[in-house]
CSV table of N, CA, C and O in Angstrom, one decimal:
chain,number,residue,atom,x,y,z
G,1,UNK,N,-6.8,55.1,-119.0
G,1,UNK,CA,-8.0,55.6,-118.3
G,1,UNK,C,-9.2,55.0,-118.9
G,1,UNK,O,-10.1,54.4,-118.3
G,2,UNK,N,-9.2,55.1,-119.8
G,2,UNK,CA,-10.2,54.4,-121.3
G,2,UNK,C,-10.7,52.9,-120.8
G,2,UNK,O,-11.8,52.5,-120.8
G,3,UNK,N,-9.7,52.0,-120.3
G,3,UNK,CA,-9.8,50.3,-120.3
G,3,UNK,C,-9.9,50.3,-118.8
G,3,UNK,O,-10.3,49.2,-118.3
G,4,UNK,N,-9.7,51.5,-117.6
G,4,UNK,CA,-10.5,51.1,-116.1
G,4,UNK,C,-11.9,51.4,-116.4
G,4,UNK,O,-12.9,50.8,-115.9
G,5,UNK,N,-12.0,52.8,-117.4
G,5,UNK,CA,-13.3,53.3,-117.3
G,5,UNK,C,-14.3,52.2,-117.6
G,5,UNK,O,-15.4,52.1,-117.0
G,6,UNK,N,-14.0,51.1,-118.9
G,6,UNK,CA,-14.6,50.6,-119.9
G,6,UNK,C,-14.9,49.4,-118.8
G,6,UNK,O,-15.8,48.6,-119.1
G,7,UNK,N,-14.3,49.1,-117.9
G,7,UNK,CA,-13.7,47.6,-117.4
G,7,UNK,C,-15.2,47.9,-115.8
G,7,UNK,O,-15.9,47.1,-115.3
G,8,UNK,N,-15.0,49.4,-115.7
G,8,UNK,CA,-15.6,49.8,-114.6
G,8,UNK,C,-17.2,49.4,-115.0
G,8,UNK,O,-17.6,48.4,-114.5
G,9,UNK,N,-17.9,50.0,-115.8
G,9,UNK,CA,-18.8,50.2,-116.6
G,9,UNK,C,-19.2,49.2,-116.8
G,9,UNK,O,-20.3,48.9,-116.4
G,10,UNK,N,-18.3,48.2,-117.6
G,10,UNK,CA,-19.2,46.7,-117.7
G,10,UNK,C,-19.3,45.7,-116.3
G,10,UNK,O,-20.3,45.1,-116.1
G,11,UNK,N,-18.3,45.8,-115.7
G,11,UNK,CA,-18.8,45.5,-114.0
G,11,UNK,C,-19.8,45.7,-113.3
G,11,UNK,O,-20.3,44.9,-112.6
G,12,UNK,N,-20.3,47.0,-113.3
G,12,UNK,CA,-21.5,47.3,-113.1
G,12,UNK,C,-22.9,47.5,-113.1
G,12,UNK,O,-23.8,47.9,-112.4
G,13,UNK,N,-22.5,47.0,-114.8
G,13,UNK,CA,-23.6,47.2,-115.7
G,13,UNK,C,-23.8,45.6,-115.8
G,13,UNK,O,-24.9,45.2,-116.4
G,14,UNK,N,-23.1,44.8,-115.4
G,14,UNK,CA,-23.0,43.7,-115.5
G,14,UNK,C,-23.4,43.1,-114.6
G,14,UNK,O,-24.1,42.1,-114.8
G,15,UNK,N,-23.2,43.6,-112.9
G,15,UNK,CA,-23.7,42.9,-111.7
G,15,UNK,C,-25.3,43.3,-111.6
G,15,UNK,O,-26.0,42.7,-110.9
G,16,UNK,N,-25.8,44.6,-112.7
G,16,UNK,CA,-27.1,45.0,-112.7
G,16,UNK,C,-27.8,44.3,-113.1
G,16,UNK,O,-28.9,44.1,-112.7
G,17,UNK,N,-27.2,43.6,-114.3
G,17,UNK,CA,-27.7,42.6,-115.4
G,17,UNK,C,-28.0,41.2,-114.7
G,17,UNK,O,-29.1,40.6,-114.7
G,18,UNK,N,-27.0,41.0,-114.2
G,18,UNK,CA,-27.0,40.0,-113.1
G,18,UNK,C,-27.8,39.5,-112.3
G,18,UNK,O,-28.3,38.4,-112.5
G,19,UNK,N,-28.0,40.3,-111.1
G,19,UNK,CA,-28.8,40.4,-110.2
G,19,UNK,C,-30.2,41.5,-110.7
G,19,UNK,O,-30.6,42.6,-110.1
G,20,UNK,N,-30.8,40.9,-111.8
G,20,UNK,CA,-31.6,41.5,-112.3
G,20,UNK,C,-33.0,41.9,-111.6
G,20,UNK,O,-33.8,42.9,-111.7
G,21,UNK,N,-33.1,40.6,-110.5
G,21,UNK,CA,-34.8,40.9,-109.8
G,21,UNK,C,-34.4,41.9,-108.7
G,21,UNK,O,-35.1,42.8,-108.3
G,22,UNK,N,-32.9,41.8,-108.0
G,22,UNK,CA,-32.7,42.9,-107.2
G,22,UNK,C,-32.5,44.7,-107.7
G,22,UNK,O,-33.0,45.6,-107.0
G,23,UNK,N,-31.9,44.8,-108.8
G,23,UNK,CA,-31.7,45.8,-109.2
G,23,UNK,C,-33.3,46.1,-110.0
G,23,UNK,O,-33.7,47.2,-109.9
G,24,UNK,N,-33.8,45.6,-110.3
G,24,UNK,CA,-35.2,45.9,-111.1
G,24,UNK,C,-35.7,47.0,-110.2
G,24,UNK,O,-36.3,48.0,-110.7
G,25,UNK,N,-35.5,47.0,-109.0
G,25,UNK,CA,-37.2,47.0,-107.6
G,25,UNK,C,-36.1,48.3,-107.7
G,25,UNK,O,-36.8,49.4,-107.8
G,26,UNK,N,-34.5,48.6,-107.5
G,26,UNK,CA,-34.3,49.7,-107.1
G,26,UNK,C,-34.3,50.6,-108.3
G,26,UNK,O,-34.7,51.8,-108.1
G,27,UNK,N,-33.9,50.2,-109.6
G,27,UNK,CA,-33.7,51.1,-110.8
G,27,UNK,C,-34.7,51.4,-111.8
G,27,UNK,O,-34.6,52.4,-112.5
G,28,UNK,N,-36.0,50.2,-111.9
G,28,UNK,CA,-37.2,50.8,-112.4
G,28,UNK,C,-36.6,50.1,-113.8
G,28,UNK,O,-35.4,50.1,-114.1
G,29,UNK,N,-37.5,49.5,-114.4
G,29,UNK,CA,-37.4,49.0,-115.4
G,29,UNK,C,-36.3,50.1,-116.5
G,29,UNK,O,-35.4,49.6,-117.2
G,30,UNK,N,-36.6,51.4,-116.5
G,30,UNK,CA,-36.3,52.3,-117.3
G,30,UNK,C,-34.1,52.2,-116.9
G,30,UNK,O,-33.2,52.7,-117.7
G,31,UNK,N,-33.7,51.5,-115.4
G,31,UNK,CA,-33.0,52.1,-115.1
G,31,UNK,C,-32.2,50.8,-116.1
G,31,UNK,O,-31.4,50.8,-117.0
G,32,UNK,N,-33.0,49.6,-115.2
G,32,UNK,CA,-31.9,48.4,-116.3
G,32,UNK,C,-31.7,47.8,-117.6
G,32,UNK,O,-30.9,47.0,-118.0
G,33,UNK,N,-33.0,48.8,-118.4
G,33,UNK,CA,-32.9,49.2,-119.8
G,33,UNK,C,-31.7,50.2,-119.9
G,33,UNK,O,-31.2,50.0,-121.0
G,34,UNK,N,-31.3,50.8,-119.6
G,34,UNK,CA,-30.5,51.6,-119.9
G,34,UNK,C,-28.8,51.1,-119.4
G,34,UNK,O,-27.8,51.3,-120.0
G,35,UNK,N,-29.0,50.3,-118.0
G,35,UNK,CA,-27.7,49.2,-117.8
G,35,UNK,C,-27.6,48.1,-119.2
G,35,UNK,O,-26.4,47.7,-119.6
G,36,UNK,N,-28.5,47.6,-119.8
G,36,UNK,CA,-28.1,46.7,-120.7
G,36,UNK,C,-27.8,47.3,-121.9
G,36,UNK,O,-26.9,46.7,-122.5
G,37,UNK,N,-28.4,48.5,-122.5
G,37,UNK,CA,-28.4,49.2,-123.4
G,37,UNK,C,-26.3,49.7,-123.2
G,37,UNK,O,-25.5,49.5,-124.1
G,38,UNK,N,-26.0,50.1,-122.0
G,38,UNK,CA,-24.5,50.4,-121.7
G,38,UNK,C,-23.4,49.4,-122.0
G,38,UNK,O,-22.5,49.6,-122.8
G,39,UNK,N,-23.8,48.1,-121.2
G,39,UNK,CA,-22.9,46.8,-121.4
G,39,UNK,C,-23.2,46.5,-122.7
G,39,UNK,O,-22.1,46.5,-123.3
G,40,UNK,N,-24.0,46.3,-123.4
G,40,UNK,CA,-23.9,45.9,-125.0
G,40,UNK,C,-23.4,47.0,-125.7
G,40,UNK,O,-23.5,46.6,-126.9
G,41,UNK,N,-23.1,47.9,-125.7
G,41,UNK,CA,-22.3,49.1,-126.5
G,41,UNK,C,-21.1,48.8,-125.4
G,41,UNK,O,-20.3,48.3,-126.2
G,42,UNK,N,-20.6,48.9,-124.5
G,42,UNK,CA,-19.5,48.8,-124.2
G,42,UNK,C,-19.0,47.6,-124.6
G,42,UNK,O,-17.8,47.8,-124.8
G,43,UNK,N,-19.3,46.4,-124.9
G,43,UNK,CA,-18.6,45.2,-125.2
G,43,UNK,C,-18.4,44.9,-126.8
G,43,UNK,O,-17.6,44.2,-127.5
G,44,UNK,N,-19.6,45.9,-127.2
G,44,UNK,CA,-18.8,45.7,-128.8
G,44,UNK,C,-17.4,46.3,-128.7
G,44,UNK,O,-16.3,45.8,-128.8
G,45,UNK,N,-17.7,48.1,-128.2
G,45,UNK,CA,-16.6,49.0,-128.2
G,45,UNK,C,-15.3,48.2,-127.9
G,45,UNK,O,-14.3,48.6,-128.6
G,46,UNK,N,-15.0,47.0,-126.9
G,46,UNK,CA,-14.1,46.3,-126.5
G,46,UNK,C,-13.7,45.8,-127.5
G,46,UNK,O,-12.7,46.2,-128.1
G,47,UNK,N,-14.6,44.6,-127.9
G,47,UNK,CA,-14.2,43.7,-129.5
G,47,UNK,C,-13.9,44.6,-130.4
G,47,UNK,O,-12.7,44.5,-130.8
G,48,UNK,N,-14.5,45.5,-130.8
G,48,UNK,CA,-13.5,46.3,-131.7
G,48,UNK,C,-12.2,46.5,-131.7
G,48,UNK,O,-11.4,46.1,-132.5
G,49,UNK,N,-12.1,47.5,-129.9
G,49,UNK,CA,-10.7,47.8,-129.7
G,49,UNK,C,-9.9,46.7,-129.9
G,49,UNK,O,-9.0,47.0,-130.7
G,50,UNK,N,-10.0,45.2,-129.4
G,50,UNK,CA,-9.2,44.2,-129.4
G,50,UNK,C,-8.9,44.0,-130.6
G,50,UNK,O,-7.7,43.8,-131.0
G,51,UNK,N,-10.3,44.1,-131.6
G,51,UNK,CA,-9.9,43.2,-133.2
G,51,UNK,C,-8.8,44.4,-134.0
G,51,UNK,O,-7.9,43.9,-134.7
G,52,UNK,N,-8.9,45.7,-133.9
G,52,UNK,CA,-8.1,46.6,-134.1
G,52,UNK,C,-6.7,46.3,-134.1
G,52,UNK,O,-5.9,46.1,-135.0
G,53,UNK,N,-6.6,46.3,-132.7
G,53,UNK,CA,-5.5,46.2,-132.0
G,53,UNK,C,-4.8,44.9,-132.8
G,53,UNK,O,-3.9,44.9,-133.6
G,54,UNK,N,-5.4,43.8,-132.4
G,54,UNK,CA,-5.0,42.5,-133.1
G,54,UNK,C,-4.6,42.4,-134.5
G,54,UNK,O,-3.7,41.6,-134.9
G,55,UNK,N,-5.2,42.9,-135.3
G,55,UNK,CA,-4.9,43.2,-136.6
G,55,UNK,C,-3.9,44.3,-137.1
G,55,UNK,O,-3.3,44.2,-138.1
G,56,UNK,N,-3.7,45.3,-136.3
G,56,UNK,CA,-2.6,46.3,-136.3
G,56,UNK,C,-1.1,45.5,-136.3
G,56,UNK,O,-0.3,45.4,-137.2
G,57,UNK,N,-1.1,44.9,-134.7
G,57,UNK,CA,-0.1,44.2,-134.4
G,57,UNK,C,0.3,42.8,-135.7
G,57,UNK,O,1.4,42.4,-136.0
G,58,UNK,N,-0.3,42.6,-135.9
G,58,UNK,CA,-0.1,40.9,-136.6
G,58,UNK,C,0.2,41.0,-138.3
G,58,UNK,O,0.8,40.2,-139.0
G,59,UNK,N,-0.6,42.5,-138.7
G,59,UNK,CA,-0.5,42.4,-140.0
G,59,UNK,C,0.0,43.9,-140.3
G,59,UNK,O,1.1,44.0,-141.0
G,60,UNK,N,-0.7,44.9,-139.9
G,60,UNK,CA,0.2,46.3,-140.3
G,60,UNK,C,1.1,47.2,-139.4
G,60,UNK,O,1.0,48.4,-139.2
G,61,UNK,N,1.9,46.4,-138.9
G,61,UNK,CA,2.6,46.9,-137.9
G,61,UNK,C,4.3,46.7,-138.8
G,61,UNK,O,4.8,45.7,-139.3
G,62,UNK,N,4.7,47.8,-138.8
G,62,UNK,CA,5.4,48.7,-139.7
G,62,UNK,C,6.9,47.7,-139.4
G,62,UNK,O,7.8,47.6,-140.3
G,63,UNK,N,7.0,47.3,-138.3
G,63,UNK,CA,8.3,46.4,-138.2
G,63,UNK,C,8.3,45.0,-138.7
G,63,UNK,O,9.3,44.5,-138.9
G,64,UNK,N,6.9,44.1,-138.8
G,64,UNK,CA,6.6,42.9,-139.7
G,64,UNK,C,5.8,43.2,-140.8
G,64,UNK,O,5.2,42.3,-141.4
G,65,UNK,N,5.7,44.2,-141.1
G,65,UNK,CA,5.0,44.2,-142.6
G,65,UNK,C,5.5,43.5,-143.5
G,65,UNK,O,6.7,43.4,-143.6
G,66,UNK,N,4.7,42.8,-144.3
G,66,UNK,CA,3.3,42.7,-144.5
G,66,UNK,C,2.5,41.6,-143.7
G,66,UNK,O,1.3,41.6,-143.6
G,67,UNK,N,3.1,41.0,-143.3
G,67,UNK,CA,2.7,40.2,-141.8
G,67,UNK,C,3.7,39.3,-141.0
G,67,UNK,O,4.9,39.1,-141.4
G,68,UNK,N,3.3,39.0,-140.2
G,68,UNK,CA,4.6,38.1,-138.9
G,68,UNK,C,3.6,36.2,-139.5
G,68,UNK,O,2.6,35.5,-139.4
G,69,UNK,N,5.0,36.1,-140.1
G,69,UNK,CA,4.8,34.6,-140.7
G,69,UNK,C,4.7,33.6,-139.6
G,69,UNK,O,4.3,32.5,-139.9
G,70,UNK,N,4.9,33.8,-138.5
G,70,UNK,CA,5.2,33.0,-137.0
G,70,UNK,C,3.5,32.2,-137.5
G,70,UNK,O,3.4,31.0,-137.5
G,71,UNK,N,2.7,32.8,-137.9
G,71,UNK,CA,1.1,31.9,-137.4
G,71,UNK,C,1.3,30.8,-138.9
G,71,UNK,O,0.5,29.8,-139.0
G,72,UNK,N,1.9,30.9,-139.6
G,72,UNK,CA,2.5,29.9,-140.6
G,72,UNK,C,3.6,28.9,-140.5
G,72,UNK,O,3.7,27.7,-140.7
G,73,UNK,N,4.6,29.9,-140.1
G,73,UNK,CA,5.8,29.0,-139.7
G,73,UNK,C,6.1,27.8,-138.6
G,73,UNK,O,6.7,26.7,-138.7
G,74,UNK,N,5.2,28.9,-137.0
G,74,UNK,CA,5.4,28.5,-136.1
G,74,UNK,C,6.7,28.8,-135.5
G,74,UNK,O,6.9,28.7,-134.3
G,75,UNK,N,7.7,29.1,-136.4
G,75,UNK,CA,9.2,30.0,-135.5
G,75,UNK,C,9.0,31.5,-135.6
G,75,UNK,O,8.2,32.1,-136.4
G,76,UNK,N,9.8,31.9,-134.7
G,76,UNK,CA,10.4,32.9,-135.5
G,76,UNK,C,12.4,33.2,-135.4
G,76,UNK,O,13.2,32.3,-135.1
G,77,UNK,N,12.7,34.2,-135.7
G,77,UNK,CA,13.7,34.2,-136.0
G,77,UNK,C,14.7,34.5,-134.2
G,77,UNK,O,14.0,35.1,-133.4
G,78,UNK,N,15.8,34.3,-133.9
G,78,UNK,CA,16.4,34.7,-132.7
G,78,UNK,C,16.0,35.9,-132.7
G,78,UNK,O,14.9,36.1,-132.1
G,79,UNK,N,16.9,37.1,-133.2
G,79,UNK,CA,16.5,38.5,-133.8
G,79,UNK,C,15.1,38.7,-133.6
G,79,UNK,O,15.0,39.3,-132.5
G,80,UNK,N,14.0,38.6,-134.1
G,80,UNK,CA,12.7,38.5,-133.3
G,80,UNK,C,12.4,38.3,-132.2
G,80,UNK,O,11.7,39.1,-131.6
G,81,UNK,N,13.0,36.9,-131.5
G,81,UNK,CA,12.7,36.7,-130.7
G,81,UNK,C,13.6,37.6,-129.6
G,81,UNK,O,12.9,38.2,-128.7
G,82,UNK,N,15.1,37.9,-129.6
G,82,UNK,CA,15.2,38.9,-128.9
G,82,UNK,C,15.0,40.4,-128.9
G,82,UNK,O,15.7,41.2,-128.2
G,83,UNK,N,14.0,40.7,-129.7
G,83,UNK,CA,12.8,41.6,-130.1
G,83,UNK,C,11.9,41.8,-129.5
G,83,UNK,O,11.7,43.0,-129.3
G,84,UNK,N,11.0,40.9,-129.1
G,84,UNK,CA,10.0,40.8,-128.8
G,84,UNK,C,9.8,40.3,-127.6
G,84,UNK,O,8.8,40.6,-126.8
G,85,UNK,N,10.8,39.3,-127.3
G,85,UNK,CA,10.6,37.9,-126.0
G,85,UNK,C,11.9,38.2,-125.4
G,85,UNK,O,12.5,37.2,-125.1
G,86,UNK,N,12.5,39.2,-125.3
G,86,UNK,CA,14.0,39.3,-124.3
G,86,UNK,C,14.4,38.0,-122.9
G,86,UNK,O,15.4,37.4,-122.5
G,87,UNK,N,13.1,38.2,-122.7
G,87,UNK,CA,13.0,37.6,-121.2
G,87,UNK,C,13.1,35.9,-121.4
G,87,UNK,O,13.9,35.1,-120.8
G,88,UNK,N,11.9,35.9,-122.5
G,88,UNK,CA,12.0,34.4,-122.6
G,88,UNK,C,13.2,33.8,-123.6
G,88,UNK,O,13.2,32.5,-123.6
G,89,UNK,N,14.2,34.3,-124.4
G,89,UNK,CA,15.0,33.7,-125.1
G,89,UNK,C,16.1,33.9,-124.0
G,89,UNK,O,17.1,33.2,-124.4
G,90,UNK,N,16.4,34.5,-122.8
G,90,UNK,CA,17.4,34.4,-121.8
G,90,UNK,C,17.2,33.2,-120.9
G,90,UNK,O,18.0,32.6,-120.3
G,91,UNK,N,16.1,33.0,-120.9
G,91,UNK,CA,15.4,31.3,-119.9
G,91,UNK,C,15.7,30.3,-121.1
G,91,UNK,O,16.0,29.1,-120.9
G,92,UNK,N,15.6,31.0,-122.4
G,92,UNK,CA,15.7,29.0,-123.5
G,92,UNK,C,17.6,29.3,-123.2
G,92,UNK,O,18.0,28.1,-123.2
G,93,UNK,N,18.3,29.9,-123.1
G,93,UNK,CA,19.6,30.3,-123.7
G,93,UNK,C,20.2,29.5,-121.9
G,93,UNK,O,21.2,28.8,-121.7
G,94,UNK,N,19.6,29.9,-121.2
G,94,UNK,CA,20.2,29.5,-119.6
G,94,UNK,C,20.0,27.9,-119.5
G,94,UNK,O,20.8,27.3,-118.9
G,95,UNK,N,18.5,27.1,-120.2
G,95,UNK,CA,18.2,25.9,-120.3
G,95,UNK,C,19.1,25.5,-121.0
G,95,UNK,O,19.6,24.4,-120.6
G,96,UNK,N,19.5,25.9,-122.1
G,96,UNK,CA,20.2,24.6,-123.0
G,96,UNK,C,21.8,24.8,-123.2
G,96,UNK,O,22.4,23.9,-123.9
């Protein structure tokens, strides 16, 4: 509900930003200070969530701890891969 609300929000706050001489005349300077003031706190709030998220997954996530060597290696292991990629190691396994 969090990522329609957030997704909703910058859409709108965004077509405000946008169409700035239209929205000006109806929202009052006060209105699209407060639309820009929304989209730039909502888009950090995003990057956070993502860099979170991305750092959770890649480095403290309890099943590759202490990290997933894949961004060094460039493999990973079958076992991994039908871990993670079921779908796609059934398409390399039907190819070759």
């Amino acid at each position: 509900m969090g990522i329609g609300l957030g997704q909703l929000s910058d859409v709108a706050t965004g077509l405000i930003l946008w169409f700035d001489n239209t929205f000006m005349g109806l929202l009052t300077k006060l209105g699209w200070d407060v639309s820009r003031t929304i989209h730039f706190y909502e888009a950090w709030l995003a990057f956070l969530a993502i860099l979170v998220w991305h750092i959770y997954f890649v480095i403290f996530n309890p099943d590759i701890y202490p990290m997933n060597l894949a961004w060094i290696k460039g493999t990973i292991t079958e076992a991994e891969m039908a871990d993670e990629h079921p779908l796609e190691l059934e398409a390399l396994k039907r190819k070759s």
